[in-house]
Amino acid sequence: MKDVLTTETELLVCVTCRRKGAPPDDARRPGRVLFDAITAQDRPEGLRVTPVECLQNCSQSCTVALRGGDAKWTYVFSNVDETDHAAMIVAGAAQYHAAPDGVIPWRERPEHFKRNCLARIPPVRPKES
Amino acid sequence: MKDVLTTETELLVCVTCRRKGAPPDDARRPGRVLFDAITAQDRPEGLRVTPVECLQNCSQSCTVALRGGDAKWTYVFSNVDETDHAAMIVAGAAQYHAAPDGVIPWRERPEHFKRNCLARIPPVRPKES
């Protein structure tokens, strides 16, 4: 497990996400608000937060993704609230970071992750079990 | 560009996808039909097709994903028809394979890719431009 935890986890946050019906020239988009709220949280060592311009899930924003090297699943999550969900996202990212294959056991998984997983992509090189 | 083309492209095909309303015990699911149709096509060297059990996009199946090493965007596409779309998917995958960052120029992109991109994930290590 130690070697897994030395692999960095990346939490990608779409900073261009906006709400449906929001004015197109909004100076500070919900995705940017979410990014700022997430980076204001304490987070475990090895969890990096990266701003991204458009994950192309504009209809169910805000959107975040988690990846962590070749041995882990990548996840994309939708419908993230930019003010209420920052702490939940960081807590879930910490669970992902601690899971060797990135799969958080179902019963421990945040409810939002259970219900708003847009897609998942398998590891490039799954660990031999 | 040469070094890019030596990086393998992986076309991931969800083989557990079914259609809404299909019986739950269907012996050969649409995702499997799609996989078989895709692997029956000619494809460029370096394009590998991988069956995957569930990309968690069950509501808009069939689903495929494209990835190709650390310098490329990863894409997930929805609503793929298991019989009509196999050749289009392979042609689009070949275009992706040839694109250094995986981004097919918009005007050359298959219409289905334009309208059914579920999500995209940025390169782990973008090439210096």
Short mmCIF file of C-alpha atoms in Angstrom, two decimals:
data_model
loop_
_atom_site.label_atom_id
_atom_site.label_comp_id
_atom_site.label_asym_id
_atom_site.label_seq_id
_atom_site.Cartn_x
_atom_site.Cartn_y
_atom_site.Cartn_z
CA MET A 1 0.00 0.00 0.00
CA LYS A 2 2.89 2.37 0.71
CA ASP A 3 3.93 2.64 -2.92
CA VAL A 4 0.38 3.54 -3.86
CA LEU A 5 0.27 6.41 -1.41
CA THR A 6 3.46 7.82 -2.84
CA THR A 7 1.69 8.16 -6.20
CA GLU A 8 0.15 11.59 -6.42
CA THR A 9 -3.61 11.94 -6.77
CA GLU A 10 -4.93 14.73 -8.95
CA LEU A 11 -8.28 16.36 -8.37
CA LEU A 12 -9.22 18.15 -11.57
CA VAL A 13 -11.72 20.98 -11.19
CA CYS A 14 -13.38 22.55 -14.20
CA VAL A 15 -13.08 26.28 -13.63
CA THR A 16 -15.15 27.26 -16.66
CA CYS A 17 -18.32 25.53 -15.46
CA ARG A 18 -21.33 27.77 -15.18
CA ARG A 19 -24.91 27.24 -14.13
CA LYS A 20 -27.66 26.87 -16.68
CA GLY A 21 -29.22 30.24 -17.26
CA ALA A 22 -26.28 32.13 -15.80
CA PRO A 23 -25.25 35.15 -17.82
CA PRO A 24 -22.57 34.26 -20.36
CA ASP A 25 -20.25 37.02 -19.22
CA ASP A 26 -20.20 36.06 -15.55
CA ALA A 27 -16.86 37.28 -14.23
CA ARG A 28 -16.35 34.52 -11.69
CA ARG A 29 -17.92 31.27 -12.75
CA PRO A 30 -19.23 28.61 -10.36
CA GLY A 31 -16.36 26.32 -11.41
CA ARG A 32 -13.85 28.95 -10.27
CA VAL A 33 -15.76 29.43 -7.01
CA LEU A 34 -15.60 25.66 -6.49
CA PHE A 35 -11.87 25.57 -7.22
CA ASP A 36 -11.23 28.34 -4.70
CA ALA A 37 -13.42 26.61 -2.07
CA ILE A 38 -11.60 23.30 -2.61
CA THR A 39 -8.12 24.78 -2.45
CA ALA A 40 -9.09 26.56 0.79
CA GLN A 41 -9.64 23.16 2.45
CA ASP A 42 -7.01 21.15 4.30
CA ARG A 43 -6.06 18.14 2.24
CA PRO A 44 -3.75 15.16 2.60
CA GLU A 45 -0.21 15.23 1.31
CA GLY A 46 -0.07 13.96 -2.24
CA LEU A 47 -3.46 15.30 -3.26
CA ARG A 48 -2.98 17.97 -5.88
CA VAL A 49 -5.79 20.22 -7.12
CA THR A 50 -5.59 21.28 -10.76
CA PRO A 51 -7.79 23.85 -12.51
CA VAL A 52 -8.98 22.69 -15.94
CA GLU A 53 -10.68 24.60 -18.71
CA CYS A 54 -13.70 22.52 -19.65
CA LEU A 55 -14.21 18.82 -19.05
CA GLN A 56 -17.08 18.99 -21.59
CA ASN A 57 -19.80 18.12 -19.14
CA CYS A 58 -21.37 21.56 -19.37
CA SER A 59 -24.97 20.37 -18.97
CA GLN A 60 -24.44 18.89 -15.49
CA SER A 61 -21.94 21.26 -13.94
CA CYS A 62 -19.96 21.77 -11.81
CA THR A 63 -17.66 18.91 -12.74
CA VAL A 64 -14.58 17.35 -11.11
CA ALA A 65 -12.41 14.36 -11.97
CA LEU A 66 -10.04 12.19 -9.95
CA ARG A 67 -6.99 10.34 -11.26
CA GLY A 68 -3.92 8.92 -9.63
CA GLY A 69 -1.40 7.22 -11.85
CA ASP A 70 -1.52 4.10 -13.96
CA ALA A 71 -2.88 1.71 -11.31
CA LYS A 72 -6.08 3.59 -10.52
CA TRP A 73 -9.48 4.08 -12.06
CA THR A 74 -10.25 7.63 -13.19
CA TYR A 75 -13.64 9.06 -12.15
CA VAL A 76 -15.68 12.01 -13.38
CA PHE A 77 -18.37 13.46 -11.10
CA SER A 78 -21.23 15.79 -12.03
CA ASN A 79 -23.61 18.20 -10.35
CA VAL A 80 -21.13 19.46 -7.80
CA ASP A 81 -22.37 22.48 -5.85
CA GLU A 82 -19.69 25.13 -5.72
CA THR A 83 -20.42 26.21 -2.17
CA ASP A 84 -21.92 23.23 -0.33
CA HIS A 85 -19.77 20.42 -1.73
CA ALA A 86 -16.15 21.54 -1.39
CA ALA A 87 -15.46 19.69 1.89
CA MET A 88 -17.24 16.54 0.64
CA ILE A 89 -15.19 16.52 -2.57
CA VAL A 90 -11.91 16.85 -0.67
CA ALA A 91 -12.93 14.09 1.77
CA GLY A 92 -13.88 11.81 -1.12
CA ALA A 93 -10.63 12.64 -2.91
CA ALA A 94 -8.73 11.65 0.24
CA GLN A 95 -10.55 8.29 0.26
CA TYR A 96 -9.71 7.83 -3.41
CA HIS A 97 -6.09 8.71 -2.67
CA ALA A 98 -5.93 6.02 0.01
CA ALA A 99 -7.51 3.30 -2.16
CA PRO A 100 -4.88 1.28 -4.09
CA ASP A 101 -7.03 1.09 -7.25
CA GLY A 102 -8.98 4.27 -6.60
CA VAL A 103 -12.18 2.35 -5.90
CA ILE A 104 -13.72 3.57 -2.64
CA PRO A 105 -15.69 0.73 -1.03
CA TRP A 106 -19.36 1.32 -1.86
CA ARG A 107 -20.59 1.65 1.70
CA GLU A 108 -17.90 4.21 2.52
CA ARG A 109 -18.39 6.20 -0.66
CA PRO A 110 -19.87 9.71 -0.40
CA GLU A 111 -23.54 9.69 -1.44
CA HIS A 112 -22.79 12.29 -4.07
CA PHE A 113 -20.15 10.05 -5.65
CA LYS A 114 -22.65 7.17 -5.74
CA ARG A 115 -25.31 9.16 -7.52
CA ASN A 116 -23.31 11.48 -9.75
CA CYS A 117 -20.59 9.39 -11.33
CA LEU A 118 -20.64 10.55 -14.94
CA ALA A 119 -18.09 8.01 -16.12
CA ARG A 120 -15.13 5.98 -14.96
CA ILE A 121 -12.10 4.86 -16.95
CA PRO A 122 -10.09 1.78 -16.02
CA PRO A 123 -6.46 1.81 -14.89
CA VAL A 124 -3.83 1.88 -17.64
CA ARG A 125 -1.93 -0.82 -15.78
CA PRO A 126 -4.01 -2.58 -13.15
CA LYS A 127 -2.03 -3.92 -10.21
CA GLU A 128 -1.58 -7.69 -10.16
CA SER A 129 -3.84 -9.03 -7.46
CA MET B 1 4.90 13.76 -34.62
CA LYS B 2 6.67 10.45 -35.07
CA ASP B 3 7.09 9.87 -31.35
CA VAL B 4 3.39 10.49 -30.87
CA LEU B 5 2.42 7.86 -33.39
CA THR B 6 4.62 5.33 -31.64
CA THR B 7 2.49 5.80 -28.52
CA GLU B 8 -0.30 3.28 -28.56
CA THR B 9 -3.91 4.46 -28.66
CA GLU B 10 -6.45 2.48 -26.68
CA LEU B 11 -10.09 2.32 -27.69
CA LEU B 12 -12.01 1.11 -24.65
CA VAL B 13 -15.38 -0.48 -25.36
CA CYS B 14 -17.85 -1.18 -22.58
CA VAL B 15 -19.02 -4.75 -23.21
CA THR B 16 -21.61 -4.74 -20.44
CA CYS B 17 -23.68 -1.91 -21.93
CA ARG B 18 -27.28 -2.77 -22.58
CA ARG B 19 -30.20 -0.87 -24.00
CA LYS B 20 -32.83 0.61 -21.77
CA GLY B 21 -35.67 -1.86 -21.43
CA ALA B 22 -33.58 -4.80 -22.60
CA PRO B 23 -34.06 -7.94 -20.54
CA PRO B 24 -31.54 -8.11 -17.70
CA ASP B 25 -30.39 -11.61 -18.63
CA ASP B 26 -29.57 -10.85 -22.26
CA ALA B 27 -26.85 -13.30 -23.22
CA ARG B 28 -25.04 -11.02 -25.65
CA ARG B 29 -25.31 -7.42 -24.72
CA PRO B 30 -25.17 -4.51 -27.19
CA GLY B 31 -21.78 -3.55 -25.76
CA ARG B 32 -20.41 -6.96 -26.68
CA VAL B 33 -21.97 -6.73 -30.15
CA LEU B 34 -20.26 -3.34 -30.56
CA PHE B 35 -16.91 -4.73 -29.43
CA ASP B 36 -17.16 -7.59 -31.92
CA ALA B 37 -18.16 -5.19 -34.73
CA ILE B 38 -15.25 -2.87 -33.93
CA THR B 39 -12.64 -5.61 -33.74
CA ALA B 40 -13.88 -6.94 -37.10
CA GLN B 41 -12.83 -3.63 -38.74
CA ASP B 42 -9.42 -2.90 -40.24
CA ARG B 43 -7.60 -0.44 -38.02
CA PRO B 44 -4.27 1.36 -38.04
CA GLU B 45 -1.22 -0.10 -36.37
CA GLY B 46 -0.97 1.08 -32.79
CA LEU B 47 -4.70 1.24 -32.19
CA ARG B 48 -5.63 -1.34 -29.60
CA VAL B 49 -9.23 -2.24 -28.73
CA THR B 50 -9.89 -3.21 -25.12
CA PRO B 51 -13.09 -4.63 -23.68
CA VAL B 52 -14.10 -3.04 -20.37
CA GLU B 53 -16.72 -4.03 -17.86
CA CYS B 54 -18.73 -0.89 -17.22
CA LEU B 55 -17.64 2.67 -17.78
CA GLN B 56 -20.61 3.72 -15.59
CA ASN B 57 -22.47 5.55 -18.29
CA CYS B 58 -25.30 3.04 -18.31
CA SER B 59 -28.05 5.55 -19.07
CA GLN B 60 -26.60 6.61 -22.44
CA SER B 61 -25.10 3.40 -23.76
CA CYS B 62 -23.27 2.10 -25.68
CA THR B 63 -20.13 3.82 -24.44
CA VAL B 64 -16.54 3.99 -25.68
CA ALA B 65 -13.45 5.88 -24.52
CA LEU B 66 -10.19 6.88 -26.20
CA ARG B 67 -6.85 7.39 -24.52
CA GLY B 68 -3.30 7.42 -25.77
CA GLY B 69 -0.55 8.03 -23.25
CA ASP B 70 0.34 10.99 -21.10
CA ALA B 71 0.35 13.66 -23.82
CA LYS B 72 -3.22 13.20 -25.01
CA TRP B 73 -6.69 14.14 -23.87
CA THR B 74 -8.93 11.22 -22.91
CA TYR B 75 -12.47 11.23 -24.36
CA VAL B 76 -15.65 9.36 -23.42
CA PHE B 77 -18.42 9.06 -26.02
CA SER B 78 -22.07 8.09 -25.47
CA ASN B 79 -25.01 6.79 -27.47
CA VAL B 80 -22.97 4.58 -29.75
CA ASP B 81 -25.08 2.25 -31.89
CA GLU B 82 -23.68 -1.25 -31.77
CA THR B 83 -24.39 -2.02 -35.41
CA ASP B 84 -24.35 1.26 -37.33
CA HIS B 85 -21.44 3.01 -35.64
CA ALA B 86 -18.54 0.55 -35.61
CA ALA B 87 -16.81 1.89 -38.73
CA MET B 88 -17.32 5.51 -37.64
CA ILE B 89 -15.80 4.79 -34.23
CA VAL B 90 -12.74 3.14 -35.74
CA ALA B 91 -12.30 6.01 -38.23
CA GLY B 92 -12.58 8.55 -35.38
CA ALA B 93 -10.14 6.53 -33.28
CA ALA B 94 -7.66 6.61 -36.18
CA GLN B 95 -7.98 10.42 -36.33
CA TYR B 96 -7.44 10.59 -32.57
CA HIS B 97 -4.41 8.33 -32.93
CA ALA B 98 -2.90 10.67 -35.52
CA ALA B 99 -3.48 13.83 -33.46
CA PRO B 100 -0.51 14.68 -31.21
CA ASP B 101 -2.72 15.80 -28.31
CA GLY B 102 -5.71 13.64 -29.24
CA VAL B 103 -7.77 16.66 -30.24
CA ILE B 104 -9.30 16.07 -33.68
CA PRO B 105 -9.79 19.43 -35.43
CA TRP B 106 -13.46 20.38 -35.02
CA ARG B 107 -14.32 20.48 -38.72
CA GLU B 108 -12.80 17.04 -39.28
CA ARG B 109 -14.40 15.48 -36.21
CA PRO B 110 -17.11 12.86 -36.72
CA GLU B 111 -20.55 14.38 -36.10
CA HIS B 112 -21.21 11.74 -33.47
CA PHE B 113 -18.08 12.77 -31.56
CA LYS B 114 -19.20 16.42 -31.67
CA ARG B 115 -22.62 15.69 -30.24
CA ASN B 116 -21.98 12.81 -27.85
CA CYS B 117 -18.85 13.67 -25.94
CA LEU B 118 -19.75 12.73 -22.39
CA ALA B 119 -16.54 14.06 -20.87
CA ARG B 120 -12.91 14.72 -21.66
CA ILE B 121 -9.93 14.59 -19.33
CA PRO B 122 -6.77 16.59 -19.95
CA PRO B 123 -3.36 15.09 -20.67
CA VAL B 124 -1.31 14.04 -17.65
CA ARG B 125 1.72 15.70 -19.20
CA PRO B 126 0.82 18.09 -22.02
CA LYS B 127 3.48 18.46 -24.67
CA GLU B 128 5.39 21.74 -24.61
CA SER B 129 4.16 23.81 -27.51
#
